[in-house]
Tab-separated table of N, CA, C and O in Angstrom:
chain	number	residue	atom	x	y	z
A	1	MET	N	-9.432	85.968	48.706
A	1	MET	CA	-8.139	86.568	48.937
A	1	MET	C	-7.206	85.554	49.588
A	1	MET	O	-7.640	84.755	50.407
A	2	LEU	N	-5.977	85.672	49.259
A	2	LEU	CA	-4.987	84.794	49.861
A	2	LEU	C	-4.684	85.231	51.286
A	2	LEU	O	-4.645	86.414	51.579
A	3	GLY	N	-4.470	84.260	52.142
A	3	GLY	CA	-4.044	84.549	53.497
A	3	GLY	C	-5.147	84.904	54.470
A	3	GLY	O	-4.873	85.167	55.622
A	4	GLN	N	-6.387	84.945	54.029
A	4	GLN	CA	-7.469	85.241	54.958
A	4	GLN	C	-7.800	84.007	55.769
A	4	GLN	O	-7.803	82.895	55.262
A	5	SER	N	-8.099	84.226	57.023
A	5	SER	CA	-8.502	83.093	57.855
A	5	SER	C	-10.004	82.878	57.706
A	5	SER	O	-10.742	83.792	57.357
A	6	ALA	N	-10.412	81.666	57.980
A	6	ALA	CA	-11.827	81.334	57.878
A	6	ALA	C	-12.600	82.100	58.942
A	6	ALA	O	-12.094	82.383	60.024
A	7	SER	N	-13.854	82.426	58.637
A	7	SER	CA	-14.659	83.203	59.577
A	7	SER	C	-15.134	82.358	60.755
A	7	SER	O	-15.414	82.884	61.819
A	8	THR	N	-15.237	81.068	60.553
A	8	THR	CA	-15.651	80.200	61.658
A	8	THR	C	-14.631	79.095	61.848
A	8	THR	O	-14.065	78.579	60.887
A	9	LYS	N	-14.406	78.743	63.079
A	9	LYS	CA	-13.477	77.671	63.414
A	9	LYS	C	-14.271	76.369	63.455
A	9	LYS	O	-15.391	76.357	63.955
A	10	PRO	N	-13.704	75.273	62.926
A	10	PRO	CA	-14.452	74.012	62.982
A	10	PRO	C	-14.820	73.652	64.420
A	10	PRO	O	-14.025	73.821	65.336
A	11	CYS	N	-16.037	73.166	64.581
A	11	CYS	CA	-16.550	72.776	65.898
A	11	CYS	C	-15.905	71.472	66.359
A	11	CYS	O	-15.601	71.296	67.521
A	12	CYS	N	-15.731	70.561	65.415
A	12	CYS	CA	-15.157	69.262	65.753
A	12	CYS	C	-14.528	68.658	64.502
A	12	CYS	O	-14.765	69.127	63.399
A	13	HIS	N	-13.726	67.613	64.714
A	13	HIS	CA	-13.181	66.915	63.557
A	13	HIS	C	-13.082	65.425	63.832
A	13	HIS	O	-13.033	64.989	64.969
A	14	LEU	N	-13.107	64.685	62.744
A	14	LEU	CA	-13.011	63.229	62.763
A	14	LEU	C	-11.748	62.870	61.997
A	14	LEU	O	-11.590	63.249	60.843
A	15	LYS	N	-10.828	62.164	62.666
A	15	LYS	CA	-9.585	61.742	62.008
A	15	LYS	C	-9.597	60.230	61.898
A	15	LYS	O	-9.870	59.531	62.866
A	16	ILE	N	-9.296	59.737	60.697
A	16	ILE	CA	-9.264	58.301	60.438
A	16	ILE	C	-7.875	57.949	59.926
A	16	ILE	O	-7.405	58.523	58.949
A	17	ILE	N	-7.228	56.995	60.609
A	17	ILE	CA	-5.885	56.568	60.223
A	17	ILE	C	-5.929	55.091	59.842
A	17	ILE	O	-6.338	54.253	60.643
A	18	ILE	N	-5.518	54.807	58.619
A	18	ILE	CA	-5.426	53.423	58.134
A	18	ILE	C	-4.005	53.246	57.629
A	18	ILE	O	-3.630	53.828	56.616
A	19	GLY	N	-3.215	52.458	58.360
A	19	GLY	CA	-1.812	52.292	57.990
A	19	GLY	C	-1.106	53.629	58.069
A	19	GLY	O	-1.080	54.275	59.107
A	20	GLU	N	-0.549	54.086	56.952
A	20	GLU	CA	0.165	55.364	56.896
A	20	GLU	C	-0.738	56.505	56.442
A	20	GLU	O	-0.336	57.667	56.448
A	21	GLU	N	-1.965	56.191	56.014
A	21	GLU	CA	-2.861	57.202	55.462
A	21	GLU	C	-3.696	57.855	56.565
A	21	GLU	O	-4.366	57.182	57.340
A	22	VAL	N	-3.635	59.181	56.629
A	22	VAL	CA	-4.388	59.953	57.615
A	22	VAL	C	-5.368	60.853	56.871
A	22	VAL	O	-4.971	61.612	55.984
A	23	THR	N	-6.648	60.773	57.229
A	23	THR	CA	-7.669	61.626	56.634
A	23	THR	C	-8.401	62.337	57.765
A	23	THR	O	-8.816	61.700	58.726
A	24	ILE	N	-8.549	63.656	57.630
A	24	ILE	CA	-9.235	64.432	58.650
A	24	ILE	C	-10.432	65.135	58.017
A	24	ILE	O	-10.295	65.785	56.974
A	25	TYR	N	-11.583	65.002	58.653
A	25	TYR	CA	-12.808	65.656	58.225
A	25	TYR	C	-13.158	66.716	59.269
A	25	TYR	O	-13.255	66.404	60.456
A	26	TYR	N	-13.342	67.968	58.834
A	26	TYR	CA	-13.677	69.071	59.734
A	26	TYR	C	-15.155	69.407	59.600
A	26	TYR	O	-15.691	69.418	58.487
A	27	PHE	N	-15.788	69.695	60.727
A	27	PHE	CA	-17.220	69.997	60.737
A	27	PHE	C	-17.459	71.305	61.485
A	27	PHE	O	-16.939	71.500	62.581
A	28	ASP	N	-18.269	72.185	60.880
A	28	ASP	CA	-18.600	73.461	61.515
A	28	ASP	C	-19.626	73.289	62.627
A	28	ASP	O	-19.676	74.084	63.548
A	29	GLN	N	-20.462	72.260	62.506
A	29	GLN	CA	-21.487	72.006	63.506
A	29	GLN	C	-21.487	70.528	63.858
A	29	GLN	O	-21.198	69.679	63.022
A	30	VAL	N	-21.845	70.232	65.099
A	30	VAL	CA	-21.901	68.846	65.549
A	30	VAL	C	-22.902	68.058	64.705
A	30	VAL	O	-22.673	66.895	64.382
A	31	ASN	N	-23.982	68.708	64.298
A	31	ASN	CA	-24.999	68.024	63.485
A	31	ASN	C	-24.426	67.534	62.155
A	31	ASN	O	-24.852	66.516	61.632
A	32	ASP	N	-23.457	68.266	61.614
A	32	ASP	CA	-22.833	67.841	60.350
A	32	ASP	C	-22.088	66.520	60.531
A	32	ASP	O	-22.152	65.643	59.669
A	33	LEU	N	-21.385	66.385	61.646
A	33	LEU	CA	-20.708	65.119	61.938
A	33	LEU	C	-21.727	64.004	62.070
A	33	LEU	O	-21.568	62.933	61.492
A	34	GLU	N	-22.799	64.260	62.800
A	34	GLU	CA	-23.842	63.260	63.010
A	34	GLU	C	-24.449	62.811	61.681
A	34	GLU	O	-24.678	61.623	61.465
A	35	GLU	N	-24.673	63.768	60.777
A	35	GLU	CA	-25.308	63.454	59.499
A	35	GLU	C	-24.390	62.706	58.537
A	35	GLU	O	-24.864	61.936	57.707
A	36	HIS	N	-23.080	62.923	58.641
A	36	HIS	CA	-22.181	62.415	57.603
A	36	HIS	C	-21.228	61.299	58.013
A	36	HIS	O	-20.607	60.691	57.147
A	37	TYR	N	-21.089	61.001	59.299
A	37	TYR	CA	-20.054	60.034	59.686
A	37	TYR	C	-20.305	58.640	59.120
A	37	TYR	O	-19.367	57.947	58.756
A	38	GLU	N	-21.563	58.210	59.019
A	38	GLU	CA	-21.831	56.870	58.475
A	38	GLU	C	-21.424	56.785	57.012
A	38	GLU	O	-20.820	55.799	56.587
A	39	LYS	N	-21.724	57.811	56.232
A	39	LYS	CA	-21.328	57.830	54.815
A	39	LYS	C	-19.809	57.819	54.688
A	39	LYS	O	-19.255	57.162	53.809
A	40	ILE	N	-19.141	58.559	55.575
A	40	ILE	CA	-17.680	58.596	55.556
A	40	ILE	C	-17.127	57.204	55.827
A	40	ILE	O	-16.245	56.726	55.116
A	41	LEU	N	-17.639	56.542	56.863
A	41	LEU	CA	-17.152	55.204	57.206
A	41	LEU	C	-17.421	54.205	56.091
A	41	LEU	O	-16.596	53.350	55.803
A	42	GLU	N	-18.592	54.312	55.452
A	42	GLU	CA	-18.938	53.388	54.368
A	42	GLU	C	-18.053	53.599	53.144
A	42	GLU	O	-17.863	52.683	52.349
A	43	SER	N	-17.488	54.799	52.995
A	43	SER	CA	-16.663	55.078	51.816
A	43	SER	C	-15.189	54.738	52.025
A	43	SER	O	-14.400	54.830	51.093
A	44	ILE	N	-14.814	54.347	53.233
A	44	ILE	CA	-13.420	54.026	53.523
A	44	ILE	C	-13.002	52.788	52.741
A	44	ILE	O	-13.690	51.774	52.739
A	45	ILE	N	-11.862	52.891	52.076
A	45	ILE	CA	-11.298	51.744	51.358
A	45	ILE	C	-10.186	51.178	52.231
A	45	ILE	O	-9.189	51.858	52.488
A	46	ILE	N	-10.376	49.960	52.679
A	46	ILE	CA	-9.400	49.325	53.560
A	46	ILE	C	-8.582	48.343	52.736
A	46	ILE	O	-9.129	47.434	52.119
A	47	PRO	N	-7.273	48.539	52.701
A	47	PRO	CA	-6.431	47.638	51.907
A	47	PRO	C	-6.472	46.211	52.442
A	47	PRO	O	-6.564	45.999	53.645
A	48	GLU	N	-6.422	45.282	51.524
A	48	GLU	CA	-6.413	43.862	51.897
A	48	GLU	C	-5.100	43.527	52.586
A	48	GLU	O	-4.040	44.013	52.191
A	49	SER	N	-5.181	42.688	53.610
A	49	SER	CA	-3.965	42.217	54.274
A	49	SER	C	-3.309	41.167	53.393
A	49	SER	O	-3.981	40.423	52.690
A	50	LYS	N	-1.993	41.120	53.428
A	50	LYS	CA	-1.255	40.129	52.631
A	50	LYS	C	-1.501	38.740	53.205
A	50	LYS	O	-1.381	38.509	54.394
A	51	LYS	N	-1.851	37.811	52.328
A	51	LYS	CA	-2.138	36.439	52.763
A	51	LYS	C	-0.923	35.579	52.434
A	51	LYS	O	-0.625	35.345	51.277
A	52	LYS	N	-0.208	35.137	53.470
A	52	LYS	CA	0.992	34.326	53.255
A	52	LYS	C	0.722	32.845	53.506
A	52	LYS	O	1.153	31.999	52.770
A	53	LYS	N	0.035	32.565	54.587
A	53	LYS	CA	-0.248	31.176	54.945
A	53	LYS	C	-1.730	31.031	55.223
A	53	LYS	O	-2.468	32.000	55.264
A	54	LYS	N	-2.157	29.809	55.430
A	54	LYS	CA	-3.557	29.573	55.762
A	54	LYS	C	-3.820	29.804	57.243
A	54	LYS	O	-4.925	29.640	57.710
A	55	ASP	N	-2.762	30.229	57.960
A	55	ASP	CA	-2.915	30.541	59.378
A	55	ASP	C	-3.769	31.796	59.523
A	55	ASP	O	-4.399	32.246	58.585
A	56	LYS	N	-3.731	32.349	60.702
A	56	LYS	CA	-4.508	33.553	60.957
A	56	LYS	C	-4.065	34.685	60.039
A	56	LYS	O	-2.884	34.957	59.884
A	57	ILE	N	-5.038	35.356	59.447
A	57	ILE	CA	-4.763	36.489	58.576
A	57	ILE	C	-4.890	37.751	59.432
A	57	ILE	O	-5.934	37.981	60.032
A	58	PRO	N	-3.834	38.552	59.504
A	58	PRO	CA	-3.940	39.772	60.315
A	58	PRO	C	-4.965	40.732	59.723
A	58	PRO	O	-4.996	40.943	58.516
A	59	LYS	N	-5.801	41.276	60.565
A	59	LYS	CA	-6.827	42.215	60.123
A	59	LYS	C	-6.263	43.628	60.136
A	59	LYS	O	-5.484	43.977	61.010
A	60	GLN	N	-6.668	44.418	59.159
A	60	GLN	CA	-6.248	45.812	59.098
A	60	GLN	C	-6.918	46.579	60.237
A	60	GLN	O	-8.093	46.398	60.495
A	61	GLU	N	-6.147	47.421	60.925
A	61	GLU	CA	-6.695	48.235	62.003
A	61	GLU	C	-6.933	49.664	61.516
A	61	GLU	O	-6.234	50.161	60.654
A	62	VAL	N	-7.953	50.281	62.106
A	62	VAL	CA	-8.291	51.657	61.808
A	62	VAL	C	-8.285	52.418	63.127
A	62	VAL	O	-8.855	51.951	64.112
A	63	GLU	N	-7.625	53.558	63.141
A	63	GLU	CA	-7.651	54.411	64.334
A	63	GLU	C	-8.615	55.561	64.070
A	63	GLU	O	-8.513	56.239	63.053
A	64	ILE	N	-9.554	55.742	64.980
A	64	ILE	CA	-10.551	56.805	64.857
A	64	ILE	C	-10.339	57.784	66.002
A	64	ILE	O	-10.238	57.379	67.154
A	65	THR	N	-10.280	59.063	65.673
A	65	THR	CA	-10.128	60.115	66.669
A	65	THR	C	-11.193	61.172	66.430
A	65	THR	O	-11.404	61.585	65.290
A	66	ILE	N	-11.864	61.587	67.494
A	66	ILE	CA	-12.813	62.701	67.411
A	66	ILE	C	-12.334	63.777	68.373
A	66	ILE	O	-11.997	63.485	69.520
A	67	SER	N	-12.306	65.000	67.892
A	67	SER	CA	-11.976	66.139	68.741
A	67	SER	C	-13.190	67.055	68.811
A	67	SER	O	-13.832	67.329	67.786
A	68	TYR	N	-13.494	67.510	70.026
A	68	TYR	CA	-14.659	68.365	70.253
A	68	TYR	C	-14.397	69.200	71.499
A	68	TYR	O	-13.989	68.655	72.530
A	69	ASN	N	-14.607	70.503	71.416
A	69	ASN	CA	-14.401	71.407	72.551
A	69	ASN	C	-13.045	71.213	73.220
A	69	ASN	O	-12.944	71.049	74.427
A	70	ASN	N	-12.003	71.189	72.414
A	70	ASN	CA	-10.624	71.037	72.903
A	70	ASN	C	-10.366	69.737	73.655
A	70	ASN	O	-9.424	69.640	74.432
A	71	GLN	N	-11.203	68.742	73.464
A	71	GLN	CA	-10.985	67.414	74.030
A	71	GLN	C	-10.903	66.419	72.880
A	71	GLN	O	-11.524	66.607	71.845
A	72	THR	N	-10.135	65.356	73.097
A	72	THR	CA	-9.942	64.353	72.057
A	72	THR	C	-10.123	62.962	72.640
A	72	THR	O	-9.680	62.685	73.743
A	73	ALA	N	-10.795	62.104	71.867
A	73	ALA	CA	-10.933	60.697	72.234
A	73	ALA	C	-10.542	59.881	71.009
A	73	ALA	O	-10.866	60.237	69.881
A	74	SER	N	-9.838	58.782	71.250
A	74	SER	CA	-9.313	57.991	70.146
A	74	SER	C	-9.352	56.509	70.495
A	74	SER	O	-9.235	56.144	71.671
A	75	GLU	N	-9.497	55.683	69.474
A	75	GLU	CA	-9.472	54.242	69.684
A	75	GLU	C	-9.085	53.544	68.386
A	75	GLU	O	-9.438	53.995	67.299
A	76	LYS	N	-8.357	52.428	68.512
A	76	LYS	CA	-8.000	51.583	67.368
A	76	LYS	C	-8.901	50.364	67.381
A	76	LYS	O	-9.086	49.728	68.417
A	77	VAL	N	-9.449	50.040	66.209
A	77	VAL	CA	-10.299	48.859	66.088
A	77	VAL	C	-9.993	48.135	64.781
A	77	VAL	O	-9.428	48.715	63.855
A	78	VAL	N	-10.399	46.887	64.713
A	78	VAL	CA	-10.274	46.111	63.486
A	78	VAL	C	-11.203	46.724	62.445
A	78	VAL	O	-12.303	47.174	62.767
A	79	ALA	N	-10.748	46.762	61.220
A	79	ALA	CA	-11.509	47.372	60.132
A	79	ALA	C	-12.763	46.561	59.821
A	79	ALA	O	-12.736	45.592	59.078
A	80	ASN	N	-13.849	46.978	60.437
A	80	ASN	CA	-15.148	46.355	60.246
A	80	ASN	C	-16.171	47.475	60.396
A	80	ASN	O	-16.153	48.194	61.390
A	81	LEU	N	-17.071	47.624	59.417
A	81	LEU	CA	-17.993	48.761	59.404
A	81	LEU	C	-18.823	48.852	60.681
A	81	LEU	O	-18.966	49.922	61.259
A	82	THR	N	-19.330	47.730	61.153
A	82	THR	CA	-20.140	47.733	62.378
A	82	THR	C	-19.305	48.198	63.570
A	82	THR	O	-19.750	49.042	64.355
A	83	LEU	N	-18.089	47.672	63.701
A	83	LEU	CA	-17.214	48.086	64.796
A	83	LEU	C	-16.847	49.565	64.700
A	83	LEU	O	-16.759	50.257	65.718
A	84	LEU	N	-16.629	50.058	63.489
A	84	LEU	CA	-16.290	51.460	63.306
A	84	LEU	C	-17.432	52.364	63.758
A	84	LEU	O	-17.214	53.360	64.448
A	85	LYS	N	-18.661	52.007	63.386
A	85	LYS	CA	-19.825	52.803	63.797
A	85	LYS	C	-20.004	52.760	65.312
A	85	LYS	O	-20.294	53.787	65.944
A	86	GLU	N	-19.829	51.589	65.911
A	86	GLU	CA	-19.939	51.467	67.367
A	86	GLU	C	-18.862	52.296	68.061
A	86	GLU	O	-19.112	52.914	69.099
A	87	THR	N	-17.667	52.325	67.489
A	87	THR	CA	-16.565	53.088	68.070
A	87	THR	C	-16.862	54.582	68.022
A	87	THR	O	-16.608	55.298	68.995
A	88	ILE	N	-17.413	55.055	66.906
A	88	ILE	CA	-17.793	56.472	66.806
A	88	ILE	C	-18.796	56.815	67.914
A	88	ILE	O	-18.656	57.832	68.596
A	89	GLN	N	-19.802	55.959	68.109
A	89	GLN	CA	-20.804	56.208	69.156
A	89	GLN	C	-20.144	56.254	70.535
A	89	GLN	O	-20.456	57.107	71.356
A	90	LYS	N	-19.217	55.344	70.782
A	90	LYS	CA	-18.516	55.284	72.066
A	90	LYS	C	-17.692	56.553	72.302
A	90	LYS	O	-17.711	57.130	73.394
A	91	LEU	N	-16.987	57.005	71.270
A	91	LEU	CA	-16.170	58.206	71.395
A	91	LEU	C	-17.027	59.447	71.604
A	91	LEU	O	-16.670	60.338	72.384
A	92	LYS	N	-18.176	59.501	70.922
A	92	LYS	CA	-19.090	60.631	71.113
A	92	LYS	C	-19.581	60.673	72.559
A	92	LYS	O	-19.668	61.742	73.155
A	93	THR	N	-19.862	59.514	73.130
A	93	THR	CA	-20.300	59.436	74.521
A	93	THR	C	-19.191	59.887	75.462
A	93	THR	O	-19.422	60.646	76.401
A	94	GLN	N	-17.962	59.426	75.206
A	94	GLN	CA	-16.826	59.825	76.045
A	94	GLN	C	-16.631	61.335	76.063
A	94	GLN	O	-16.302	61.923	77.087
A	95	LEU	N	-16.841	61.970	74.925
A	95	LEU	CA	-16.642	63.415	74.815
A	95	LEU	C	-17.889	64.204	75.207
A	95	LEU	O	-17.885	65.422	75.173
A	96	GLN	N	-18.957	63.509	75.547
A	96	GLN	CA	-20.225	64.106	75.926
A	96	GLN	C	-20.748	65.052	74.823
A	96	GLN	O	-21.190	66.165	75.085
A	97	ILE	N	-20.669	64.552	73.589
A	97	ILE	CA	-21.162	65.329	72.450
A	97	ILE	C	-22.679	65.165	72.401
A	97	ILE	O	-23.186	64.045	72.424
A	98	PRO	N	-23.421	66.276	72.302
A	98	PRO	CA	-24.887	66.209	72.304
A	98	PRO	C	-25.457	65.742	70.964
A	98	PRO	O	-25.862	66.543	70.136
A	99	PHE	N	-25.448	64.425	70.750
A	99	PHE	CA	-25.953	63.864	69.505
A	99	PHE	C	-27.332	63.274	69.710
A	99	PHE	O	-27.672	62.846	70.818
A	100	LYS	N	-28.054	63.198	68.618
A	100	LYS	CA	-29.307	62.448	68.657
A	100	LYS	C	-28.965	60.977	68.590
A	100	LYS	O	-27.896	60.598	68.125
A	101	GLY	N	-29.880	60.105	69.055
A	101	GLY	CA	-29.702	58.661	69.117
A	101	GLY	C	-28.926	58.108	68.044
A	101	GLY	O	-28.187	57.353	67.821
């Protein structure tokens, strides 16, 4: 039916911002975030930075935000899969999300 609200409210969400593109993933359970965040990060397509000179090439930044229990933690990092995974772990710790190792 149109206009019906969902029976359950998302427990948490993961927001990823790359340049002007914003993608939000909603999870009904914390375990769903734990199970899927690595696959989500691995599927991110990061646009190549424009190469003008042989000088330093600016790296694309990714902003990651996690919201849980009405609290939000966010951080911007250079687009690197290892750094992105470490940032997710750091944000989960800041929010005191009960995740497995």
